[in-house]
mmCIF file of C-alpha atoms in Angstrom:
data_model
loop_
_atom_site.group_PDB
_atom_site.id
_atom_site.type_symbol
_atom_site.label_atom_id
_atom_site.label_comp_id
_atom_site.label_asym_id
_atom_site.label_seq_id
_atom_site.Cartn_x
_atom_site.Cartn_y
_atom_site.Cartn_z
ATOM 1 C CA MET A 1 2.094 -27.506 11.572
ATOM 2 C CA LEU A 2 4.648 -24.809 12.814
ATOM 3 C CA SER A 3 7.986 -24.443 11.596
ATOM 4 C CA ASN A 4 11.442 -25.361 13.888
ATOM 5 C CA ASP A 5 12.044 -21.651 13.207
ATOM 6 C CA ILE A 6 8.666 -20.410 14.530
ATOM 7 C CA ARG A 7 9.123 -22.826 16.904
ATOM 8 C CA THR A 8 12.617 -21.604 18.137
ATOM 9 C CA ALA A 9 11.625 -18.372 18.416
ATOM 10 C CA GLN A 10 8.484 -19.143 20.869
ATOM 11 C CA ARG A 11 11.155 -20.557 23.328
ATOM 12 C CA GLN A 12 13.323 -18.028 22.999
ATOM 13 C CA THR A 13 10.591 -15.466 23.523
ATOM 14 C CA GLY A 14 8.008 -17.344 25.925
ATOM 15 C CA GLU A 15 5.224 -16.219 24.138
ATOM 16 C CA HIS A 16 3.955 -19.674 23.561
ATOM 17 C CA THR A 17 3.862 -20.889 27.293
ATOM 18 C CA GLY A 18 1.787 -17.455 27.774
ATOM 19 C CA ARG A 19 -1.769 -16.739 27.233
ATOM 20 C CA PRO A 20 -3.008 -17.619 23.629
ATOM 21 C CA SER A 21 -3.758 -14.615 21.726
ATOM 22 C CA VAL A 22 -6.462 -13.388 18.632
ATOM 23 C CA LEU A 23 -4.669 -11.097 16.364
ATOM 24 C CA VAL A 24 -6.748 -8.846 14.708
ATOM 25 C CA CYS A 25 -5.265 -7.340 11.526
ATOM 26 C CA PRO A 26 -7.777 -6.017 8.801
ATOM 27 C CA ASN A 27 -7.271 -3.867 5.940
ATOM 28 C CA ALA A 28 -9.046 -0.666 4.950
ATOM 29 C CA PHE A 29 -12.562 -0.630 4.302
ATOM 30 C CA LYS A 30 -12.075 1.784 1.601
ATOM 31 C CA GLY A 31 -14.532 4.631 1.713
ATOM 32 C CA SER A 32 -15.910 3.648 4.972
ATOM 33 C CA LEU A 33 -13.131 2.525 7.474
ATOM 34 C CA THR A 34 -9.156 2.712 7.806
ATOM 35 C CA ALA A 35 -7.633 0.187 9.003
ATOM 36 C CA SER A 36 -7.626 1.034 12.433
ATOM 37 C CA GLU A 37 -11.140 1.912 12.778
ATOM 38 C CA ALA A 38 -11.779 -1.117 11.572
ATOM 39 C CA ALA A 39 -9.473 -3.454 14.026
ATOM 40 C CA ARG A 40 -11.310 -1.185 16.928
ATOM 41 C CA ALA A 41 -14.411 -2.849 15.497
ATOM 42 C CA ILE A 42 -13.745 -6.236 15.728
ATOM 43 C CA GLU A 43 -12.018 -5.673 18.804
ATOM 44 C CA THR A 44 -15.242 -4.330 20.219
ATOM 45 C CA GLY A 45 -17.003 -7.413 18.545
ATOM 46 C CA ILE A 46 -15.169 -9.794 20.329
ATOM 47 C CA GLN A 47 -15.162 -8.584 23.729
ATOM 48 C CA ARG A 48 -18.393 -8.251 23.884
ATOM 49 C CA ALA A 49 -18.725 -11.959 22.662
ATOM 50 C CA CYS A 50 -16.270 -13.279 25.232
ATOM 51 C CA ASP A 51 -17.755 -10.836 28.336
ATOM 52 C CA SER A 52 -15.967 -11.676 31.402
ATOM 53 C CA GLN A 53 -15.078 -15.432 29.814
ATOM 54 C CA LYS A 54 -12.332 -14.346 27.659
ATOM 55 C CA ASN A 55 -9.148 -16.514 28.570
ATOM 56 C CA PHE A 56 -6.822 -15.127 25.702
ATOM 57 C CA SER A 57 -5.664 -11.598 24.809
ATOM 58 C CA ILE A 58 -6.266 -9.595 21.590
ATOM 59 C CA VAL A 59 -3.697 -7.884 19.659
ATOM 60 C CA ARG A 60 -4.916 -5.307 16.761
ATOM 61 C CA LEU A 61 -3.004 -4.916 13.706
ATOM 62 C CA PRO A 62 -4.259 -2.796 11.481
ATOM 63 C CA LEU A 63 -2.155 -3.613 7.919
ATOM 64 C CA ALA A 64 -2.550 -2.279 4.501
ATOM 65 C CA ASP A 65 -1.469 -3.494 0.752
ATOM 66 C CA GLY A 66 0.710 -0.361 -0.103
ATOM 67 C CA GLY A 67 -2.199 1.635 -1.417
ATOM 68 C CA ASP A 68 -3.985 4.800 0.745
ATOM 69 C CA GLY A 69 -3.761 4.340 4.052
ATOM 70 C CA THR A 70 -0.119 2.328 4.634
ATOM 71 C CA LEU A 71 1.764 5.536 5.528
ATOM 72 C CA GLU A 72 -0.645 5.844 8.653
ATOM 73 C CA THR A 73 -1.222 2.116 9.333
ATOM 74 C CA LEU A 74 3.059 1.354 9.390
ATOM 75 C CA VAL A 75 3.664 4.682 11.536
ATOM 76 C CA GLU A 76 1.094 3.493 14.275
ATOM 77 C CA ALA A 77 1.843 0.087 13.771
ATOM 78 C CA THR A 78 5.620 0.673 14.783
ATOM 79 C CA GLY A 79 5.246 3.555 16.917
ATOM 80 C CA GLY A 80 6.513 6.186 14.761
ATOM 81 C CA VAL A 81 5.936 9.952 13.875
ATOM 82 C CA LEU A 82 3.953 11.246 11.134
ATOM 83 C CA HIS A 83 5.831 14.658 9.725
ATOM 84 C CA ARG A 84 4.198 17.283 7.876
ATOM 85 C CA GLN A 85 4.989 19.955 5.118
ATOM 86 C CA TRP A 86 4.188 21.253 2.177
ATOM 87 C CA VAL A 87 5.243 20.293 -0.926
ATOM 88 C CA MET A 88 3.689 20.670 -4.962
ATOM 89 C CA GLY A 89 0.304 18.805 -5.344
ATOM 90 C CA PRO A 90 -0.141 17.198 -8.928
ATOM 91 C CA LEU A 91 -1.166 20.299 -10.693
ATOM 92 C CA GLY A 92 1.647 22.087 -9.263
ATOM 93 C CA ASP A 93 -0.527 24.066 -6.529
ATOM 94 C CA PRO A 94 0.611 23.608 -2.874
ATOM 95 C CA VAL A 95 -0.554 20.618 -1.010
ATOM 96 C CA GLU A 96 0.296 19.819 3.085
ATOM 97 C CA ALA A 97 1.721 15.897 3.164
ATOM 98 C CA SER A 98 3.005 14.074 5.370
ATOM 99 C CA TRP A 99 5.770 11.528 5.321
ATOM 100 C CA GLY A 100 6.320 8.547 8.277
ATOM 101 C CA ARG A 101 9.394 7.544 10.186
ATOM 102 C CA LEU A 102 8.942 4.040 11.693
ATOM 103 C CA GLY A 103 9.543 3.646 15.463
ATOM 104 C CA GLY A 104 11.447 1.191 17.478
ATOM 105 C CA THR A 105 14.787 -0.087 15.917
ATOM 106 C CA GLN A 106 13.241 0.722 12.400
ATOM 107 C CA HIS A 107 13.699 4.681 13.150
ATOM 108 C CA ASP A 108 15.794 5.003 10.113
ATOM 109 C CA VAL A 109 13.140 4.248 7.854
ATOM 110 C CA GLY A 110 11.157 6.600 6.145
ATOM 111 C CA VAL A 111 7.771 5.579 4.568
ATOM 112 C CA ILE A 112 6.439 7.472 1.719
ATOM 113 C CA GLU A 113 3.126 7.379 0.361
ATOM 114 C CA MET A 114 2.922 8.948 -3.091
ATOM 115 C CA ALA A 115 -0.925 9.403 -2.919
ATOM 116 C CA ALA A 116 -0.503 12.329 -0.165
ATOM 117 C CA ALA A 117 1.170 14.232 -2.547
ATOM 118 C CA SER A 118 0.968 13.503 -6.257
ATOM 119 C CA GLY A 119 -2.981 11.322 -5.753
ATOM 120 C CA LEU A 120 -5.940 11.138 -7.181
ATOM 121 C CA ARG A 121 -7.805 12.125 -3.913
ATOM 122 C CA LEU A 122 -6.451 15.601 -4.264
ATOM 123 C CA LEU A 123 -8.260 16.313 -7.186
ATOM 124 C CA ARG A 124 -11.848 17.125 -7.724
ATOM 125 C CA ALA A 125 -12.799 14.859 -11.050
ATOM 126 C CA ASP A 126 -13.354 17.859 -13.446
ATOM 127 C CA GLN A 127 -9.427 18.337 -12.785
ATOM 128 C CA TYR A 128 -8.282 15.055 -13.757
ATOM 129 C CA ASP A 129 -5.091 15.908 -16.232
ATOM 130 C CA PRO A 130 -2.890 12.882 -16.489
ATOM 131 C CA ALA A 131 -1.199 14.820 -19.499
ATOM 132 C CA ARG A 132 0.544 17.542 -17.186
ATOM 133 C CA ALA A 133 0.036 16.011 -13.485
ATOM 134 C CA THR A 134 3.616 15.523 -11.837
ATOM 135 C CA THR A 135 4.944 13.255 -9.654
ATOM 136 C CA TYR A 136 7.334 16.522 -8.612
ATOM 137 C CA GLY A 137 5.424 16.579 -4.952
ATOM 138 C CA ALA A 138 6.183 12.817 -3.875
ATOM 139 C CA GLY A 139 9.759 13.141 -4.762
ATOM 140 C CA GLU A 140 9.816 16.303 -2.062
ATOM 141 C CA LEU A 141 8.436 13.917 0.506
ATOM 142 C CA MET A 142 11.086 11.686 -0.300
ATOM 143 C CA ARG A 143 14.184 14.209 -0.396
ATOM 144 C CA ALA A 144 12.595 15.140 3.090
ATOM 145 C CA ALA A 145 12.972 11.913 4.464
ATOM 146 C CA ILE A 146 16.369 11.335 3.271
ATOM 147 C CA ASP A 147 17.449 15.202 4.446
ATOM 148 C CA ALA A 148 16.190 13.865 7.858
ATOM 149 C CA GLY A 149 18.370 11.323 8.229
ATOM 150 C CA CYS A 150 16.626 8.057 6.850
ATOM 151 C CA THR A 151 18.915 5.497 5.094
ATOM 152 C CA SER A 152 16.153 3.398 3.884
ATOM 153 C CA LEU A 153 12.943 4.524 2.425
ATOM 154 C CA LEU A 154 9.511 2.400 2.073
ATOM 155 C CA VAL A 155 7.556 3.957 -0.786
ATOM 156 C CA GLY A 156 3.653 3.321 -1.151
ATOM 157 C CA ILE A 157 2.734 3.601 -4.944
ATOM 158 C CA GLY A 158 -1.008 3.286 -5.309
ATOM 159 C CA GLY A 159 -3.699 5.879 -6.055
ATOM 160 C CA SER A 160 -1.546 8.298 -8.320
ATOM 161 C CA ALA A 161 -3.284 11.117 -10.769
ATOM 162 C CA THR A 162 -0.231 11.251 -12.736
ATOM 163 C CA ASN A 163 1.351 9.502 -15.639
ATOM 164 C CA ASP A 164 4.743 11.286 -15.727
ATOM 165 C CA GLY A 165 6.641 8.221 -15.482
ATOM 166 C CA GLY A 166 8.369 9.501 -12.421
ATOM 167 C CA ALA A 167 9.641 12.175 -14.108
ATOM 168 C CA GLY A 168 8.718 14.367 -11.831
ATOM 169 C CA MET A 169 10.056 12.786 -8.626
ATOM 170 C CA ALA A 170 13.396 12.292 -10.122
ATOM 171 C CA GLN A 171 13.160 16.461 -10.812
ATOM 172 C CA ALA A 172 12.510 16.533 -7.402
ATOM 173 C CA LEU A 173 15.392 15.090 -6.607
ATOM 174 C CA GLY A 174 17.746 16.886 -8.473
ATOM 175 C CA ALA A 175 17.852 15.169 -12.046
ATOM 176 C CA ARG A 176 17.274 17.569 -15.075
ATOM 177 C CA LEU A 177 15.560 16.261 -17.676
ATOM 178 C CA LEU A 178 16.044 18.608 -20.940
ATOM 179 C CA ASP A 179 14.987 18.960 -25.094
ATOM 180 C CA SER A 180 17.128 18.994 -27.890
ATOM 181 C CA ASP A 181 18.062 22.460 -27.262
ATOM 182 C CA GLY A 182 19.444 21.706 -23.376
ATOM 183 C CA ALA A 183 16.123 23.280 -22.203
ATOM 184 C CA GLU A 184 15.106 21.757 -19.077
ATOM 185 C CA LEU A 185 11.034 19.998 -20.060
ATOM 186 C CA PRO A 186 8.279 21.534 -17.757
ATOM 187 C CA ARG A 187 6.196 19.099 -15.542
ATOM 188 C CA GLY A 188 4.021 16.096 -16.658
ATOM 189 C CA GLY A 189 3.863 13.166 -18.760
ATOM 190 C CA ALA A 190 3.074 14.987 -22.047
ATOM 191 C CA ALA A 191 6.412 16.811 -21.626
ATOM 192 C CA LEU A 192 8.187 13.688 -22.108
ATOM 193 C CA ALA A 193 7.436 13.709 -26.162
ATOM 194 C CA ARG A 194 10.586 16.126 -26.232
ATOM 195 C CA LEU A 195 13.061 14.168 -23.945
ATOM 196 C CA ALA A 196 16.466 14.304 -25.341
ATOM 197 C CA LYS A 197 18.724 13.915 -22.245
ATOM 198 C CA ILE A 198 18.897 13.313 -18.885
ATOM 199 C CA ASP A 199 21.270 15.089 -16.534
ATOM 200 C CA THR A 200 21.698 12.967 -12.894
ATOM 201 C CA THR A 201 24.727 15.053 -12.297
ATOM 202 C CA GLU A 202 22.964 16.982 -9.333
ATOM 203 C CA MET A 203 21.000 14.660 -7.867
ATOM 204 C CA ARG A 204 20.866 13.977 -4.115
ATOM 205 C CA LEU A 205 20.563 10.676 -3.428
ATOM 206 C CA PRO A 206 22.974 8.959 -1.297
ATOM 207 C CA ALA A 207 24.585 5.988 -2.885
ATOM 208 C CA ASP A 208 23.932 3.338 0.396
ATOM 209 C CA ILE A 209 20.394 4.778 0.665
ATOM 210 C CA THR A 210 17.994 1.622 0.040
ATOM 211 C CA ILE A 211 14.594 1.682 -1.509
ATOM 212 C CA GLN A 212 11.791 -0.603 -1.648
ATOM 213 C CA VAL A 213 8.120 -0.093 -3.344
ATOM 214 C CA ALA A 214 4.973 -1.644 -2.862
ATOM 215 C CA CYS A 215 3.602 -2.260 -5.981
ATOM 216 C CA ASP A 216 0.538 -4.947 -6.391
ATOM 217 C CA VAL A 217 0.641 -4.762 -10.529
ATOM 218 C CA ASP A 218 2.820 -6.276 -12.989
ATOM 219 C CA ASN A 219 1.904 -3.851 -15.846
ATOM 220 C CA PRO A 220 4.917 -2.795 -18.100
ATOM 221 C CA LEU A 221 5.649 1.306 -18.925
ATOM 222 C CA CYS A 222 3.958 1.194 -22.693
ATOM 223 C CA GLY A 223 1.975 -0.798 -25.155
ATOM 224 C CA GLN A 224 -1.401 -2.146 -24.721
ATOM 225 C CA GLU A 225 -1.102 -3.357 -21.010
ATOM 226 C CA GLY A 226 1.066 -0.163 -20.069
ATOM 227 C CA ALA A 227 0.343 2.771 -17.924
ATOM 228 C CA SER A 228 -0.991 4.795 -20.346
ATOM 229 C CA ALA A 229 -3.441 2.491 -21.398
ATOM 230 C CA VAL A 230 -4.675 0.415 -18.612
ATOM 231 C CA TYR A 231 -4.874 3.427 -15.916
ATOM 232 C CA GLY A 232 -4.573 6.406 -18.056
ATOM 233 C CA PRO A 233 -8.286 6.201 -18.513
ATOM 234 C CA GLN A 234 -9.289 6.525 -14.681
ATOM 235 C CA LYS A 235 -7.285 9.786 -14.287
ATOM 236 C CA GLY A 236 -9.001 11.649 -17.326
ATOM 237 C CA ALA A 237 -7.352 10.540 -20.545
ATOM 238 C CA THR A 238 -9.345 10.439 -23.805
ATOM 239 C CA PRO A 239 -8.725 7.876 -26.391
ATOM 240 C CA SER A 240 -6.549 10.177 -28.458
ATOM 241 C CA MET A 241 -4.306 11.154 -24.773
ATOM 242 C CA VAL A 242 -3.909 7.629 -24.104
ATOM 243 C CA LEU A 243 -1.478 7.656 -27.285
ATOM 244 C CA GLN A 244 -0.283 10.782 -26.880
ATOM 245 C CA LEU A 245 1.317 9.696 -23.384
ATOM 246 C CA ASP A 246 2.256 6.275 -24.324
ATOM 247 C CA HIS A 247 4.093 7.562 -26.760
ATOM 248 C CA ALA A 248 5.756 10.344 -24.236
ATOM 249 C CA LEU A 249 6.796 7.132 -22.230
ATOM 250 C CA GLU A 250 8.605 5.308 -24.988
ATOM 251 C CA VAL A 251 10.585 8.714 -25.990
ATOM 252 C CA TYR A 252 11.544 8.405 -22.092
ATOM 253 C CA ALA A 253 12.450 4.861 -21.940
ATOM 254 C CA ASN A 254 14.374 5.106 -24.962
ATOM 255 C CA VAL A 255 16.194 7.952 -23.231
ATOM 256 C CA ILE A 256 16.625 6.237 -20.198
ATOM 257 C CA GLU A 257 18.316 3.109 -21.785
ATOM 258 C CA ALA A 258 20.418 5.182 -23.867
ATOM 259 C CA ARG A 259 21.442 7.609 -21.539
ATOM 260 C CA MET A 260 21.359 6.110 -18.460
ATOM 261 C CA GLY A 261 21.752 2.186 -19.154
ATOM 262 C CA ALA A 262 18.228 0.682 -17.346
ATOM 263 C CA HIS A 263 15.904 -1.205 -19.645
ATOM 264 C CA VAL A 264 12.216 -0.694 -17.432
ATOM 265 C CA ARG A 265 10.470 -0.319 -20.462
ATOM 266 C CA ASP A 266 8.827 -3.887 -20.073
ATOM 267 C CA THR A 267 9.843 -4.438 -16.542
ATOM 268 C CA PRO A 268 6.863 -5.826 -14.296
ATOM 269 C CA GLY A 269 5.161 -3.233 -12.564
ATOM 270 C CA ALA A 270 7.374 -0.096 -14.761
ATOM 271 C CA GLY A 271 4.117 1.190 -15.099
ATOM 272 C CA ALA A 272 2.390 1.328 -11.982
ATOM 273 C CA ALA A 273 1.284 4.847 -10.561
ATOM 274 C CA GLY A 274 1.616 5.832 -13.863
ATOM 275 C CA GLY A 275 5.561 4.893 -14.589
ATOM 276 C CA LEU A 276 6.284 5.866 -11.512
ATOM 277 C CA GLY A 277 7.678 2.225 -10.708
ATOM 278 C CA ALA A 278 9.696 2.928 -14.209
ATOM 279 C CA GLY A 279 11.216 5.873 -12.765
ATOM 280 C CA LEU A 280 12.118 4.344 -9.030
ATOM 281 C CA MET A 281 13.838 1.661 -10.602
ATOM 282 C CA ALA A 282 16.051 3.922 -13.088
ATOM 283 C CA PHE A 283 16.751 6.643 -10.659
ATOM 284 C CA CYS A 284 16.891 5.412 -7.634
ATOM 285 C CA HIS A 285 17.526 1.485 -7.971
ATOM 286 C CA ALA A 286 14.905 0.784 -6.182
ATOM 287 C CA ARG A 287 13.549 -3.080 -6.115
ATOM 288 C CA LEU A 288 9.538 -3.562 -6.297
ATOM 289 C CA ALA A 289 7.753 -5.694 -4.162
ATOM 290 C CA SER A 290 4.399 -7.018 -2.835
ATOM 291 C CA GLY A 291 2.612 -4.040 -0.871
ATOM 292 C CA THR A 292 0.837 -6.388 1.662
ATOM 293 C CA GLU A 293 4.223 -8.037 2.219
ATOM 294 C CA MET A 294 6.505 -5.200 2.728
ATOM 295 C CA VAL A 295 3.698 -4.074 5.198
ATOM 296 C CA LEU A 296 3.801 -7.693 7.013
ATOM 297 C CA ASN A 297 7.493 -7.302 7.018
ATOM 298 C CA ALA A 298 7.547 -4.000 8.537
ATOM 299 C CA THR A 299 4.726 -4.677 10.987
ATOM 300 C CA GLY A 300 6.547 -7.427 12.116
ATOM 301 C CA PHE A 301 3.219 -9.913 11.833
ATOM 302 C CA ASP A 302 5.538 -12.984 11.660
ATOM 303 C CA GLN A 303 6.275 -12.445 15.545
ATOM 304 C CA LYS A 304 2.416 -11.180 16.763
ATOM 305 C CA LEU A 305 1.732 -14.806 15.294
ATOM 306 C CA LEU A 306 3.669 -15.998 17.702
ATOM 307 C CA GLY A 307 1.415 -18.040 20.662
ATOM 308 C CA CYS A 308 -1.542 -16.944 18.228
ATOM 309 C CA ARG A 309 -4.587 -19.229 18.191
ATOM 310 C CA LEU A 310 -6.441 -17.578 15.732
ATOM 311 C CA VAL A 311 -6.380 -14.697 13.231
ATOM 312 C CA VAL A 312 -9.423 -12.255 12.435
ATOM 313 C CA THR A 313 -8.424 -10.113 9.314
ATOM 314 C CA GLY A 314 -10.999 -8.250 6.709
ATOM 315 C CA GLU A 315 -11.733 -5.961 3.769
ATOM 316 C CA GLY A 316 -14.473 -4.005 2.423
ATOM 317 C CA ARG A 317 -15.223 -6.481 -0.373
ATOM 318 C CA MET A 318 -13.964 -9.602 -0.899
ATOM 319 C CA ASP A 319 -13.329 -10.486 -4.850
ATOM 320 C CA GLY A 320 -10.856 -12.241 -7.381
ATOM 321 C CA GLN A 321 -8.114 -9.456 -6.927
ATOM 322 C CA THR A 322 -8.070 -10.723 -2.912
ATOM 323 C CA ALA A 323 -6.054 -13.976 -3.763
ATOM 324 C CA ARG A 324 -3.877 -11.684 -6.187
ATOM 325 C CA GLY A 325 -1.512 -10.302 -3.111
ATOM 326 C CA LYS A 326 -4.101 -8.100 -1.144
ATOM 327 C CA VAL A 327 -4.257 -8.232 2.737
ATOM 328 C CA ILE A 328 -5.926 -10.876 3.031
ATOM 329 C CA ALA A 329 -4.150 -13.592 0.722
ATOM 330 C CA GLY A 330 -0.928 -12.267 2.672
ATOM 331 C CA VAL A 331 -2.760 -13.113 5.967
ATOM 332 C CA VAL A 332 -3.911 -16.537 4.740
ATOM 333 C CA ARG A 333 -0.191 -17.532 3.713
ATOM 334 C CA ARG A 334 1.687 -16.530 6.414
ATOM 335 C CA ALA A 335 -0.804 -17.696 9.091
ATOM 336 C CA GLY A 336 -0.869 -20.907 7.442
ATOM 337 C CA GLN A 337 2.823 -21.516 7.455
ATOM 338 C CA ALA A 338 2.767 -20.846 11.325
ATOM 339 C CA GLY A 339 -0.761 -23.478 11.389
ATOM 340 C CA VAL A 340 -2.630 -20.428 12.775
ATOM 341 C CA PRO A 341 -6.754 -20.290 11.521
ATOM 342 C CA VAL A 342 -7.823 -17.336 9.562
ATOM 343 C CA VAL A 343 -11.476 -15.904 9.244
ATOM 344 C CA ALA A 344 -12.238 -12.953 7.595
ATOM 345 C CA CYS A 345 -14.827 -10.359 8.046
ATOM 346 C CA VAL A 346 -15.514 -8.443 4.833
ATOM 347 C CA GLY A 347 -18.293 -6.215 3.306
ATOM 348 C CA SER A 348 -19.093 -8.539 0.411
ATOM 349 C CA ILE A 349 -17.998 -11.595 -1.243
ATOM 350 C CA ALA A 350 -18.448 -11.969 -4.914
ATOM 351 C CA GLU A 351 -19.031 -15.085 -6.068
ATOM 352 C CA GLY A 352 -15.825 -17.866 -6.366
ATOM 353 C CA ALA A 353 -13.781 -15.509 -4.004
ATOM 354 C CA GLU A 354 -14.189 -17.429 -0.909
ATOM 355 C CA ALA A 355 -13.323 -20.771 -2.643
ATOM 356 C CA LEU A 356 -10.455 -19.243 -3.964
ATOM 357 C CA LEU A 357 -9.064 -18.036 -0.772
ATOM 358 C CA ARG A 358 -10.207 -21.139 1.148
ATOM 359 C CA ALA A 359 -7.761 -23.066 -1.563
ATOM 360 C CA GLU A 360 -5.117 -20.570 0.176
ATOM 361 C CA GLY A 361 -6.203 -21.878 3.394
ATOM 362 C CA LEU A 362 -8.882 -19.504 4.485
ATOM 363 C CA THR A 363 -10.940 -21.156 7.262
ATOM 364 C CA ALA A 364 -14.074 -19.212 6.539
ATOM 365 C CA ALA A 365 -14.918 -15.963 5.630
ATOM 366 C CA MET A 366 -18.267 -13.809 6.323
ATOM 367 C CA ALA A 367 -19.964 -10.610 4.743
ATOM 368 C CA ILE A 368 -20.855 -8.071 7.684
ATOM 369 C CA VAL A 369 -24.353 -6.941 6.387
ATOM 370 C CA ASP A 370 -27.056 -8.365 8.631
ATOM 371 C CA GLY A 371 -30.089 -7.046 6.443
ATOM 372 C CA PRO A 372 -31.137 -5.567 3.354
ATOM 373 C CA MET A 373 -29.720 -2.085 2.958
ATOM 374 C CA THR A 374 -28.129 -0.128 0.331
ATOM 375 C CA VAL A 375 -24.406 -0.083 -0.234
ATOM 376 C CA GLU A 376 -24.461 3.638 0.653
ATOM 377 C CA GLN A 377 -26.079 2.392 4.196
ATOM 378 C CA ALA A 378 -24.031 -0.042 4.286
ATOM 379 C CA MET A 379 -20.860 1.866 4.072
ATOM 380 C CA MET A 380 -22.407 4.463 6.212
ATOM 381 C CA GLU A 381 -22.786 2.108 8.905
ATOM 382 C CA ALA A 382 -19.942 -0.406 8.650
ATOM 383 C CA SER A 383 -18.246 0.243 12.139
ATOM 384 C CA ARG A 384 -21.482 -1.250 13.463
ATOM 385 C CA LEU A 385 -21.719 -4.057 10.740
ATOM 386 C CA LEU A 386 -18.164 -5.235 11.665
ATOM 387 C CA ARG A 387 -18.071 -5.348 15.458
ATOM 388 C CA ASP A 388 -21.611 -6.954 14.766
ATOM 389 C CA ALA A 389 -20.251 -9.302 12.830
ATOM 390 C CA ALA A 390 -17.426 -9.850 15.048
ATOM 391 C CA GLU A 391 -19.668 -10.458 18.181
ATOM 392 C CA ARG A 392 -21.287 -13.284 16.166
ATOM 393 C CA LEU A 393 -18.388 -14.907 14.556
ATOM 394 C CA MET A 394 -16.806 -15.387 17.970
ATOM 395 C CA ARG A 395 -19.727 -16.710 19.610
ATOM 396 C CA LEU A 396 -19.360 -19.111 17.293
ATOM 397 C CA ILE A 397 -15.755 -20.272 17.712
ATOM 398 C CA GLN A 398 -15.286 -19.185 21.273
ATOM 399 C CA LEU A 399 -15.504 -22.589 22.861
ATOM 400 C CA SER A 400 -12.591 -23.860 20.675
ATOM 401 C CA ILE A 401 -9.889 -20.916 21.190
#
């Protein structure tokens, strides 16, 4: 059942009286298709199924969950602009990265994808070094957006190569991290073990700026569930390095609390992106939020639902994590509130995953693989498989639309 607010909005916009629509809003199929490519494949399949009989419109809205692809997805969905510039990469070498500015009435909103400057994807496996990797480049992108006049930032922090607690980001914005002799610390998480003082008097951060951080994990900064122990090994940390980095973040948290009055050690999400969540909260007074919810809000998802009769979403793999705040779960929840059915086309479905999502309101899920093939083959043919699956799906349900 539609809420009163949504019914009122439909009467005001007139969308409820126009042609019904099908909203196509997938996430990226990681390693195969961007969200935009996936949306186009689904749209093509739907069009092929309906031929000239189509009595509804198709609205494409690529989505993301705050990780890789969030920047491009938000900029495209709002008609915004990408800006490219050279910044410091995770190990200090220059990299060319992008930040975005949303379009329309959100022109004052800048979008930062930290992985564009400080991500693991920028390194070969033999280069991984979380003891030395820095978020300085991510801070440079933030500074560029602020200098360009953005008064609000949306920061996606997935895919990091770092474990520096956001110290590099803070340094890029003007903070000074000093040892007991007053010398500035070098970049990287290991150096934080020598931190004694933080000087923020030169930070270039407007007092009225708002910063929202896409964060879909609830790890604390330190300890067995913290940034170093849980995510450090994925970035190349050995067992001894994990202990070293965790100790360094303990020191960092102690100094932040003593010098800045910020309690970030045990805050859920503080350990995201190697502790960048903690740094953004402490130095930038940022608010952590679900990446999926942030993207749904920024793209105007609820307005796109007005007059909609069906939602088609998707992702590379539906598993237990999908129900914990990923794109499909967010879409199902929002669409359910509007009384709109949701179907999902996915690369594969883990045992029990569809049942979890059905309990949340998902109508059905369809695995797109149409015959025996390797994972590599399926990823190479993802566009065709997704298009054909959308066509099959639509042929099954088009009479009820």
